[in-house]
Tab-separated table of C-alpha atoms in Angstrom:
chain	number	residue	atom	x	y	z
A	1	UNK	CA	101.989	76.384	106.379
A	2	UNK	CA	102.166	77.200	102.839
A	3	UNK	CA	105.751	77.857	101.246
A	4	UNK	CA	106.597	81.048	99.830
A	5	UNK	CA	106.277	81.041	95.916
A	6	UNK	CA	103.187	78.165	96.321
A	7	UNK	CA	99.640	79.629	96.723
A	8	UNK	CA	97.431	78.014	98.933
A	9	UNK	CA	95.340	78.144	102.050
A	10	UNK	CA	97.816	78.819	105.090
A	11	UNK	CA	97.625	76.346	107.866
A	12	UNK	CA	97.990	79.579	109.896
A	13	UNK	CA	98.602	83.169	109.393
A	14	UNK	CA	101.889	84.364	108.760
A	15	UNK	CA	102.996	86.586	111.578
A	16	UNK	CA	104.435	89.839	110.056
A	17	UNK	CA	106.471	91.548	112.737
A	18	UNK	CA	106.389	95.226	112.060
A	19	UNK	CA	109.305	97.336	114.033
A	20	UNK	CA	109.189	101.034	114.078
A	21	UNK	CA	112.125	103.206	113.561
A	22	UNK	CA	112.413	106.292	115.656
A	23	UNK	CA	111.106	108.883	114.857
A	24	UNK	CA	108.751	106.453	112.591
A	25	UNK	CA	106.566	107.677	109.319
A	26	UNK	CA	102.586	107.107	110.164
A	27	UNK	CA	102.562	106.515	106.170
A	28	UNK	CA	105.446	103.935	106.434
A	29	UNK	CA	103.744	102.240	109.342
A	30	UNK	CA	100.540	102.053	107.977
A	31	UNK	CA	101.470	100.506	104.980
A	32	UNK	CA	101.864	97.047	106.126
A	33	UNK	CA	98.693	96.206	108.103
A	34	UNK	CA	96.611	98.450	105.283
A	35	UNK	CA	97.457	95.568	102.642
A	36	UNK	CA	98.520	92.362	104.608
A	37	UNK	CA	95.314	92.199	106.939
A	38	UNK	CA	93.233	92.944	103.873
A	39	UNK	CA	94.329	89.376	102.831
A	40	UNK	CA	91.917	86.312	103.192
A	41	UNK	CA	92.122	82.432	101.816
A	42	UNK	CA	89.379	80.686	101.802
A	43	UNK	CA	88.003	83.087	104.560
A	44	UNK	CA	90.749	82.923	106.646
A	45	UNK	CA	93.204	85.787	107.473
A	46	UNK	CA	96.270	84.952	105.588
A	47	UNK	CA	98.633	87.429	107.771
A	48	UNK	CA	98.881	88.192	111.304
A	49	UNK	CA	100.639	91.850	111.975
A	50	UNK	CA	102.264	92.972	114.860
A	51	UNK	CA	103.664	96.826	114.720
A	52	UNK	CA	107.068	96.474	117.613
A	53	UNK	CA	109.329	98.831	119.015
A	54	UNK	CA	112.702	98.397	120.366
A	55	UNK	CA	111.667	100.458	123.544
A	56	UNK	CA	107.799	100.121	123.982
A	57	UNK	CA	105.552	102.844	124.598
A	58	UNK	CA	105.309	105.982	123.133
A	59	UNK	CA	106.818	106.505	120.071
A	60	UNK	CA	107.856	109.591	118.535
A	61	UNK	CA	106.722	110.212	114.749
A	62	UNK	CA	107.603	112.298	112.056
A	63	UNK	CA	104.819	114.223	111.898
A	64	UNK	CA	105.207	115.381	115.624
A	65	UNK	CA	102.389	112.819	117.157
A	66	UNK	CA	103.172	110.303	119.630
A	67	UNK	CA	102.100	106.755	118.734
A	68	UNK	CA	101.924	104.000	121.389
A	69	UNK	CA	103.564	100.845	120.538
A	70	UNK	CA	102.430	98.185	123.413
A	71	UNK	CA	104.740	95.516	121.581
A	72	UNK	CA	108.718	94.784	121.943
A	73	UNK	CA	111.233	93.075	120.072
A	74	UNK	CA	110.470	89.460	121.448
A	75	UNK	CA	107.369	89.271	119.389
A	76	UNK	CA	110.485	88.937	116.161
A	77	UNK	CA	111.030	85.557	117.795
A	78	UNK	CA	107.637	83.881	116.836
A	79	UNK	CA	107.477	85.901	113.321
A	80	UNK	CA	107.275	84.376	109.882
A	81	UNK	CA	109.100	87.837	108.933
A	82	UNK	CA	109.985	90.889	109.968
A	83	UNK	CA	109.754	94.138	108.523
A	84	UNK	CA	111.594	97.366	109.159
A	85	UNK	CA	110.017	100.840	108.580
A	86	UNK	CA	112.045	104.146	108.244
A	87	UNK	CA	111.678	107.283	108.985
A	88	UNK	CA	112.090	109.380	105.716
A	89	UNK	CA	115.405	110.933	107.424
A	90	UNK	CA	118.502	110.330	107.970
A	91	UNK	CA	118.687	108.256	111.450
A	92	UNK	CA	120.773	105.779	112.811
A	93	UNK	CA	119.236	102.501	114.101
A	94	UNK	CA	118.430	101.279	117.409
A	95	UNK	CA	121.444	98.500	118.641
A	96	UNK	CA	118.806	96.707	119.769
A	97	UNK	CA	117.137	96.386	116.154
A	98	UNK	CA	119.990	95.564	114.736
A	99	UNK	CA	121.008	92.857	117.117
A	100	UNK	CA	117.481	91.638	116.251
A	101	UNK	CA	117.900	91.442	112.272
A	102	UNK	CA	120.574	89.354	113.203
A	103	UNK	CA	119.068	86.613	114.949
A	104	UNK	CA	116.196	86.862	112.645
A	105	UNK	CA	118.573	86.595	109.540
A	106	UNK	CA	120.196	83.512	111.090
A	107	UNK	CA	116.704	81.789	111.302
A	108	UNK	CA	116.624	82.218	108.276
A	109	UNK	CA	113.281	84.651	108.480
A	110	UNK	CA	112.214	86.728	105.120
A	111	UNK	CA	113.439	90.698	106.644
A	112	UNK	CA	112.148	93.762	104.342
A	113	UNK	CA	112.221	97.320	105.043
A	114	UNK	CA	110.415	100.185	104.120
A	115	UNK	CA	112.185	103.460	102.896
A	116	UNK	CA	115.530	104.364	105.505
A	117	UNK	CA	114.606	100.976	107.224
A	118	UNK	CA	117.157	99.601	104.879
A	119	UNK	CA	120.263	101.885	107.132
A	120	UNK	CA	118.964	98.767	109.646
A	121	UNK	CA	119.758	95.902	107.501
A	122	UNK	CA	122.707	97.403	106.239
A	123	UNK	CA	124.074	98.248	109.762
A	124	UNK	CA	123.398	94.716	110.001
A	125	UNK	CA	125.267	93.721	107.782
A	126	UNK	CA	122.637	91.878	106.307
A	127	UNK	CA	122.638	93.372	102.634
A	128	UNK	CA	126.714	93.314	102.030
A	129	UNK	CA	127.245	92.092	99.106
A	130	UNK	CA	123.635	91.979	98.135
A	131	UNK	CA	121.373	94.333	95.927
A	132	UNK	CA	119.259	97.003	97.498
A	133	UNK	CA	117.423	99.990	97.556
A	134	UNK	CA	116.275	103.198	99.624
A	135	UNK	CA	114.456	105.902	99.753
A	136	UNK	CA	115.652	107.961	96.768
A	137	UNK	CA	117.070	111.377	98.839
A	138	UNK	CA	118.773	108.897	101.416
A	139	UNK	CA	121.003	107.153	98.873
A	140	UNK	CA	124.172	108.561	98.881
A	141	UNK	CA	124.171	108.681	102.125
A	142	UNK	CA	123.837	105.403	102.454
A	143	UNK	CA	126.357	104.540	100.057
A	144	UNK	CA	128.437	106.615	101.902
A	145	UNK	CA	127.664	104.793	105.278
A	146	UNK	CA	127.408	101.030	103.706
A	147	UNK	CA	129.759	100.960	100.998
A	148	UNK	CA	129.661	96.893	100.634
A	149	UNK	CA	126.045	97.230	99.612
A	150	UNK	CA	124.755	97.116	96.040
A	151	UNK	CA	122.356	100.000	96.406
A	152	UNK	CA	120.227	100.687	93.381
A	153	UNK	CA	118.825	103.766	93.854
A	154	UNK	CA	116.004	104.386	91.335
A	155	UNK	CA	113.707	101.307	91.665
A	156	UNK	CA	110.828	100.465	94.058
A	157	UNK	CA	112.124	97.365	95.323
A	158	UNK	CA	114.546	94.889	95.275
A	159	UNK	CA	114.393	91.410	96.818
A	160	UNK	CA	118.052	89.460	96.948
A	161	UNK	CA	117.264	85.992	98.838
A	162	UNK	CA	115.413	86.397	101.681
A	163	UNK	CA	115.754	90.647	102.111
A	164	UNK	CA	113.728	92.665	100.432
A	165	UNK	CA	114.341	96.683	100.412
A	166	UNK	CA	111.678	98.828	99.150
A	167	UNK	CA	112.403	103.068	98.447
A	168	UNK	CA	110.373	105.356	99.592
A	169	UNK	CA	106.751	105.549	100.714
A	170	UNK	CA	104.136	104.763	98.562
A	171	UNK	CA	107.113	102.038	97.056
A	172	UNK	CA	105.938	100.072	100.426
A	173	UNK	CA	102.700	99.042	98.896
A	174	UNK	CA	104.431	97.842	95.764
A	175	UNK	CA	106.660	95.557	98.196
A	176	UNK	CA	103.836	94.333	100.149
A	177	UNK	CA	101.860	93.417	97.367
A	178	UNK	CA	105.030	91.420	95.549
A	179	UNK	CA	105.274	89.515	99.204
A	180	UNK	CA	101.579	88.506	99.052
A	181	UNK	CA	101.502	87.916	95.344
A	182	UNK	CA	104.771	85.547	96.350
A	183	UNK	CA	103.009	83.831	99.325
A	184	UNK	CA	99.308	83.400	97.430
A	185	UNK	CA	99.359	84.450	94.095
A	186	UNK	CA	99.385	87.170	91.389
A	187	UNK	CA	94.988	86.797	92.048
A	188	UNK	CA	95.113	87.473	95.982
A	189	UNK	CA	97.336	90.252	95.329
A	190	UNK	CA	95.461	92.211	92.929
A	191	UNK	CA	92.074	91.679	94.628
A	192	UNK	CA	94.010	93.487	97.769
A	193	UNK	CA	95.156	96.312	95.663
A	194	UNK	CA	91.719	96.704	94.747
A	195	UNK	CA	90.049	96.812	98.097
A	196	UNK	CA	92.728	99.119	99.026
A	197	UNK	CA	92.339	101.586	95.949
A	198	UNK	CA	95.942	101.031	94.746
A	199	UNK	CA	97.726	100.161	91.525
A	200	UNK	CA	97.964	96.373	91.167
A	201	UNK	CA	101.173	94.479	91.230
A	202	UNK	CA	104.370	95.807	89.854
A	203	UNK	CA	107.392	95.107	88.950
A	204	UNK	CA	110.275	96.414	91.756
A	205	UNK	CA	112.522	97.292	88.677
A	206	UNK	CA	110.028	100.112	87.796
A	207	UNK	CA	111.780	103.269	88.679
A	208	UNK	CA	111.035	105.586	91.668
A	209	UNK	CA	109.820	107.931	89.222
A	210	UNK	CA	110.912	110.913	90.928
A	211	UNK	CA	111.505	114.153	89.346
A	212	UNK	CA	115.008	113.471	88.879
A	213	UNK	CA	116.372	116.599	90.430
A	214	UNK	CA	119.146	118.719	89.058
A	215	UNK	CA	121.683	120.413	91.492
A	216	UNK	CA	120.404	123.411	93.193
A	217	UNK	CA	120.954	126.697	90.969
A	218	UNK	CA	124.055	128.711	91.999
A	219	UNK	CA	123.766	132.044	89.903
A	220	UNK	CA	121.334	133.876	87.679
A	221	UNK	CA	123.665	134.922	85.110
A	222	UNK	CA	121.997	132.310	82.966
A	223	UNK	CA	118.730	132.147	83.920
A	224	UNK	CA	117.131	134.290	81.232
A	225	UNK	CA	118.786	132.044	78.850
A	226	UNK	CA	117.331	129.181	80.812
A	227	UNK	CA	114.114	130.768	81.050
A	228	UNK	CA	114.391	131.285	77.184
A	229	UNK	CA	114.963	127.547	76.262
A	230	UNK	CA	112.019	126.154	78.031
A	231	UNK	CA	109.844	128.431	76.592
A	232	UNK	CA	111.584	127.060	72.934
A	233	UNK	CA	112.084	123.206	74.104
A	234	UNK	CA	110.131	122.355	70.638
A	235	UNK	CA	112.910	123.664	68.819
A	236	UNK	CA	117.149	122.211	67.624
A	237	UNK	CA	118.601	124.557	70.310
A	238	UNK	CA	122.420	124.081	70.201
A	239	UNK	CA	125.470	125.269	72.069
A	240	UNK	CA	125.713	128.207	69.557
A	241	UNK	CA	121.929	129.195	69.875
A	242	UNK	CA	122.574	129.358	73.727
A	243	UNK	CA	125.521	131.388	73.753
A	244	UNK	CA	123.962	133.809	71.059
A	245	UNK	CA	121.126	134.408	73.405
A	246	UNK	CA	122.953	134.802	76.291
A	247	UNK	CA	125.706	137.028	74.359
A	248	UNK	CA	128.426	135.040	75.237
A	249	UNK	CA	131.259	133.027	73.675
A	250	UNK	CA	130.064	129.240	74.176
A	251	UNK	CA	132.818	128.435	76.221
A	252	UNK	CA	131.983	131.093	78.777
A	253	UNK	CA	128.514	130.123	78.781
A	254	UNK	CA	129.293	126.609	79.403
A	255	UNK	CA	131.755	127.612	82.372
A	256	UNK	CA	128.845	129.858	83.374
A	257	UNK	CA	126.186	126.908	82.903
A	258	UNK	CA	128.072	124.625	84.870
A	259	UNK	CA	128.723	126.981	88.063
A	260	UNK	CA	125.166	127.711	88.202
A	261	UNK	CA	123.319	124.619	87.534
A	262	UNK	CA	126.057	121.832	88.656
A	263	UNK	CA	125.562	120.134	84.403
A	264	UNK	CA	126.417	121.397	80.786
A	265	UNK	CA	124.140	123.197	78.885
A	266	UNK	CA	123.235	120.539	76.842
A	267	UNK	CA	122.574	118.191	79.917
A	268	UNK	CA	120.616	120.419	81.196
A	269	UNK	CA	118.705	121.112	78.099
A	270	UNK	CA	117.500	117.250	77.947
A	271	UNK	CA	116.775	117.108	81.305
A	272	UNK	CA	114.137	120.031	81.044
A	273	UNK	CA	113.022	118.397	77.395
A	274	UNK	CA	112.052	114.762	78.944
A	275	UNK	CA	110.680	116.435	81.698
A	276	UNK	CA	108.512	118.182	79.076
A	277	UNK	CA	107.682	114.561	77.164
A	278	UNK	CA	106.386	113.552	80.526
A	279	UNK	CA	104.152	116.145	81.234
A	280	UNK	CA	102.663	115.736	77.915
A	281	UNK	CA	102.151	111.966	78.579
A	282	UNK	CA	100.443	112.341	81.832
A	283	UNK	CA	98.254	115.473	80.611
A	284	UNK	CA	97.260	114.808	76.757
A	285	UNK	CA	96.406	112.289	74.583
A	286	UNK	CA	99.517	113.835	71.601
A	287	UNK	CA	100.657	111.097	69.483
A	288	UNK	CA	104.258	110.135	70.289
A	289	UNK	CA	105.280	111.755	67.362
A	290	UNK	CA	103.964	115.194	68.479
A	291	UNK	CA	105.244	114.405	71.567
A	292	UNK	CA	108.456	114.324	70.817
A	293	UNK	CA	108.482	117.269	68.752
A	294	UNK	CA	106.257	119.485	71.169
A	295	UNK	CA	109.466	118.500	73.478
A	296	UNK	CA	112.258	118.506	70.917
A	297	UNK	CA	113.495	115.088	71.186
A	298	UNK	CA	112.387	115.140	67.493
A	299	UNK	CA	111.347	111.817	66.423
A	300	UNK	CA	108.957	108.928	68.690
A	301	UNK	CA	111.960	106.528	68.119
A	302	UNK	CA	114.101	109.278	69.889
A	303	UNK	CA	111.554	109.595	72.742
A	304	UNK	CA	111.657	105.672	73.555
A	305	UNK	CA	115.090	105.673	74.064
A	306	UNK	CA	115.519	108.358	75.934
A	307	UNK	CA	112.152	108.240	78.254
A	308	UNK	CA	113.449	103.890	78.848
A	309	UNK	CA	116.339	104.897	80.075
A	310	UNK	CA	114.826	107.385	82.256
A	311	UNK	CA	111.723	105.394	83.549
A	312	UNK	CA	112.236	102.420	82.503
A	313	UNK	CA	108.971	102.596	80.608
A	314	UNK	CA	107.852	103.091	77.063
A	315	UNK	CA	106.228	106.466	75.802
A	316	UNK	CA	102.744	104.148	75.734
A	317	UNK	CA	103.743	102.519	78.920
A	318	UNK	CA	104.381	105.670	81.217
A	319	UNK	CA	100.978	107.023	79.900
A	320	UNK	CA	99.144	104.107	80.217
A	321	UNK	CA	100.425	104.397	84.008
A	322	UNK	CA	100.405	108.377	84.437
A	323	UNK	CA	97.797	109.496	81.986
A	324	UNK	CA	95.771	112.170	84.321
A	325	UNK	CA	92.838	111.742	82.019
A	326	UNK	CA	89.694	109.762	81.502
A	327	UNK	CA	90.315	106.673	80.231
A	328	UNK	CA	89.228	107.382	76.410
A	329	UNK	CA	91.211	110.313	76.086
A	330	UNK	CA	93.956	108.790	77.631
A	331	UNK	CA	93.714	105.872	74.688
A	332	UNK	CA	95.811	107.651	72.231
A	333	UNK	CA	97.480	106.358	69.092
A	334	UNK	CA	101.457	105.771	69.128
A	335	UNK	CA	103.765	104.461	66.557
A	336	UNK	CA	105.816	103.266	68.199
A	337	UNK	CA	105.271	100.333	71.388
C-alpha cells in the first residue's frame, strides 16, 4: 500500500471509516465520501468509505431527518483511518467512540474530525498537548472543556502527527483534499476539487474567514453615533469626533461604548472599517489604495497589515479568493502584493 506523503498507485484502497456523531450534520457527513470516492489511480478507486455509528440504525440529524447507518464501530478495526464528524452543536460524545479513538490511536491509525468531532478526540485525550482546531462558535467551549489542548481557533485545519482537526463545514473539504493531496499528490487532489466544483487545495493555516463577530449590542444610547460612523468610515474619525456627535464627554462615551458593544470605540471603529475593506475586495475591482481610503485605513500599506492579521491574506490575495466578479473585472491593479 502506498505510504502517506508518497504518491502512487495503492495496492488497495484505503478504508476511510466515517463515524457519525449524534445528532450528525448531513453536510458534515457528506463531505467525506463526496471527495474521497471521487479519487482514482490508474483507474482504480484510491479510497474505500464506510459512514459508522456507535449504535447502528437510525440516526438522528441536525436537520430533523433520520439517516440509517447499517455500519458499527468494528468496521474502525480494519480502517486505514478514521474520521469523526460533528454535529455543529455543542454535544458530548458517545463512550463508545471514544473508547474507539483510543484503540485506533494506539494502532497508530491517521484520526481526523470534522467540525465538533474534535470534543471526541479531545475527550480522548488524543489532542493534549497537541494543536487543534474546531468549529469556530464551539471554541471556547471547548477550551473550556479540554484545557490541555492547543486549540487554534481561526484556521481550517490543523494536522499535529497523525490527528488532523478541521473547523467547521465547508473547512471539511479543505481537510479531505490536504489528506488526498498527502496520500497521492498535489495533481490527484486538484483534479478531485474540480470534479467536485470546489476550490483546489489550501493551506489549513488560512483562516475560517468568518465574520469575526463583535459581542451582542447591549444599549442604544450609542447607536446613532454608531450608525453615524459607518456611514463616514472613509473619514480620520477620532475619540473626540465620536463624543462630539454623540454630545458627550469622551470618557462617558467610552464607558457608554463599552457597556453596549462589549469593545472601545476605537476597536469597534476598525472592526466595522476592515469589514468595509472586505466588502470592497469581494465586490469591486478599487485599487488598494482606494480601498483603503473608501474604508479609512488610509494608505494600501495600512490595509496589508491590518487585513494579514485578520485573514491571513493579502489585499490581492483575499480578492483573488473572494472577488464576486467576473474574472476581468476582478483583475485589478494593486500596489502593493
Amino acid at each position: 500500500m502506498t505510504q502517506p506523503g508518497r504518491p502512487g498507485r495503492p495496492s488497495r484502497p484505503r478504508r476511510v471509516a466515517v463515524v457519525a456523531a449524534t445528532p450528525v450534520s448531513m453536510f458534515n457527513l457528506a463531505i467525506p465520501e463526496l471527495l474521497f470516492d471521487r479519487v482514482e489511480i490508474d483507474g482504480e478507486p484510491g479510497y474505500e468509505t464506510v459512514i459508522c455509528a456507535p449504535e447502528p440504525g437510525p440516526v438522528p440529524t441536525t436537520g430533523g431527518l433520520d439517516l440509517y447507518v447499517r455500519q458499527g464501530l468494528d468496521v474502525v478495526r480494519d480502517a486505514d483511518m478514521v474520521l469523526v464528524v460533528g454535529t455543529g452543536h455543542r454535544y458530548t460524545p458517545d463512550p463508545r467512540t471514544v473508547s474507539v479513538l483510543r484503540e485506533a490511536a494506539a494502532a497508530g491509525k491517521r484520526i481526523a474530525s470534522i467540525c465538533s468531532g474534535a470534543f471526541a478526540l479531545a475527550e480522548a485525550g488524543l489532542l493534549d498537548g497537541r494543536r487543534a482546531t474546531t468549529y469556530w462558535n464551539q471554541a471556547e467551549e471547548m477550551r473550556r472543556r479540554y484545557p490541555e489542548v492547543d486549540l487554534t481557533g481561526d484556521v481550517l485545519y490543523v494536522q499535529d502527527g497523525q490527528f488532523l482537526t478541521a473547523s467547521g463545514y465547508a473547512a471539511g473539504i479543505d481537510l479531505c483534499l490536504h489528506i488526498i493531496r498527502t496520500d497521492y499528490g498535489a495533481a490527484v487532489a486538484n483534479e478531485v476539487a474540480r470534479l467536485a466544483l470546489v476550490a483546489p487545495v489550501r493551506p489549513g493555516g488560512q483562516t475560517q474567514f468568518t465574520q469575526t463577530p463583535l459581542p451582542p449590542e447591549r444599549g442604544v444610547a450609542c447607536a446613532d453615533t454608531r450608525g453615524w460612523a459607518m456611514r463616514n468610515l472613509d473619514k480620520p474619525l477620532t475619540l473626540t469626533d465620536l463624543a462630539r456627535h454623540a454630545g458627550v464627554s469622551v470618557r462617558t462615551l467610552t464607558r457608554r461604548f463599552h457597556a453596549e458593544s462589549g469593545v472601545s470605540p476605537l476597536q469597534w471603529l476598525l472592526h466595522q472599517r476592515i469589514e468595509r475593506a472586505r466588502e470592497l475586495l469581494e465586490t469591486t475591482a478599487l485599487p488598494m489604495d482606494q480601498v483603503a481610503r473608501a474604508c479609512g485605513l488610509g494608505t494600501a500599506d495600512s490595509l496589508r497589515g491590518h487585513l494579514v492579521r485578520r485573514t491571513g491574506l493579502t489585499p490581492s490575495a483575499y480578492r483573488a479568493q473572494f472577488s464576486r466578479l467576473g474574472t476581468g473585472a476582478a483583475e485589478a491593479t494593486s500596489s502593493v502584493a
